[in-house]
């Protein structure tokens, strides 16, 4: 019999959440145009095309945000 380790559901929920560009812009309080300019310049958070929708992993967004924090 194999056992699967229990996972913390609150942590998993944050890790598995996909954000829209609109949600990213709302969190950062920036215009959507800025997000798409960053995307064109390859300086924004990594995004994934899922069908015709653009999504950003909340884990990738948090990592990208921490890299851009001023010290």
Coordinates of C-alpha atoms in Angstrom, one line a residue:
X1 CA 0.0 0.0 0.0
X2 CA 1.4 3.4 -0.9
X3 CA 0.6 6.5 1.0
X4 CA 0.5 10.0 -0.3
X5 CA 1.8 12.7 2.0
X6 CA -0.9 15.2 3.1
X7 CA -0.6 18.6 1.5
X8 CA -1.5 21.9 3.2
X9 CA -4.6 22.9 1.2
X10 CA -4.2 26.6 1.9
X11 CA -0.6 26.6 0.5
X12 CA -1.7 24.5 -2.5
X13 CA -4.5 26.8 -3.3
X14 CA -2.1 29.8 -3.5
X15 CA 0.4 27.9 -5.6
X16 CA -2.1 26.6 -8.1
X17 CA -4.0 29.8 -8.7
X18 CA -3.9 31.4 -12.2
X19 CA -4.2 35.1 -12.5
X20 CA -5.4 37.2 -15.4
X21 CA -3.5 40.2 -16.7
X22 CA -6.4 42.4 -15.3
X23 CA -5.9 40.8 -11.8
X24 CA -2.1 41.5 -12.0
X25 CA -2.7 45.1 -13.0
X26 CA -5.3 45.6 -10.2
X27 CA -2.8 44.2 -7.6
X28 CA 0.0 46.4 -8.9
X29 CA -2.3 49.4 -9.5
X30 CA -1.0 49.9 -13.1
X31 CA -2.7 50.3 -16.4
X32 CA -3.2 47.1 -18.5
X33 CA -1.2 48.8 -21.3
X34 CA 1.9 48.8 -18.9
X35 CA 1.6 45.0 -18.4
X36 CA 1.5 44.4 -22.1
X37 CA 4.4 46.7 -22.7
X38 CA 6.4 44.8 -20.1
X39 CA 5.4 41.6 -21.9
X40 CA 6.6 42.8 -25.2
X41 CA 9.9 43.8 -23.7
X42 CA 10.2 40.5 -21.8
X43 CA 10.5 42.3 -18.4
X44 CA 7.1 41.4 -16.9
X45 CA 6.1 38.2 -15.0
X46 CA 6.1 35.0 -17.1
X47 CA 2.8 34.4 -18.7
X48 CA 1.3 31.3 -20.3
X49 CA -1.2 31.2 -23.2
X50 CA -3.9 28.7 -22.4
X51 CA -6.1 28.5 -25.4
X52 CA -6.7 32.1 -26.3
X53 CA -6.4 33.3 -22.7
X54 CA -3.3 34.7 -21.1
X55 CA -2.6 33.5 -17.5
X56 CA 0.1 34.1 -14.9
X57 CA 0.9 31.6 -12.2
X58 CA 0.5 33.2 -8.8
X59 CA 3.8 31.4 -7.8
X60 CA 5.6 32.9 -10.8
X61 CA 4.1 36.3 -10.1
X62 CA 5.2 36.2 -6.4
X63 CA 8.7 35.2 -7.5
X64 CA 8.9 37.9 -10.1
X65 CA 7.6 40.5 -7.7
X66 CA 10.2 39.6 -5.0
X67 CA 13.0 40.0 -7.6
X68 CA 11.9 43.6 -8.3
X69 CA 11.7 44.7 -4.7
X70 CA 14.0 47.7 -3.9
X71 CA 16.4 47.1 -1.1

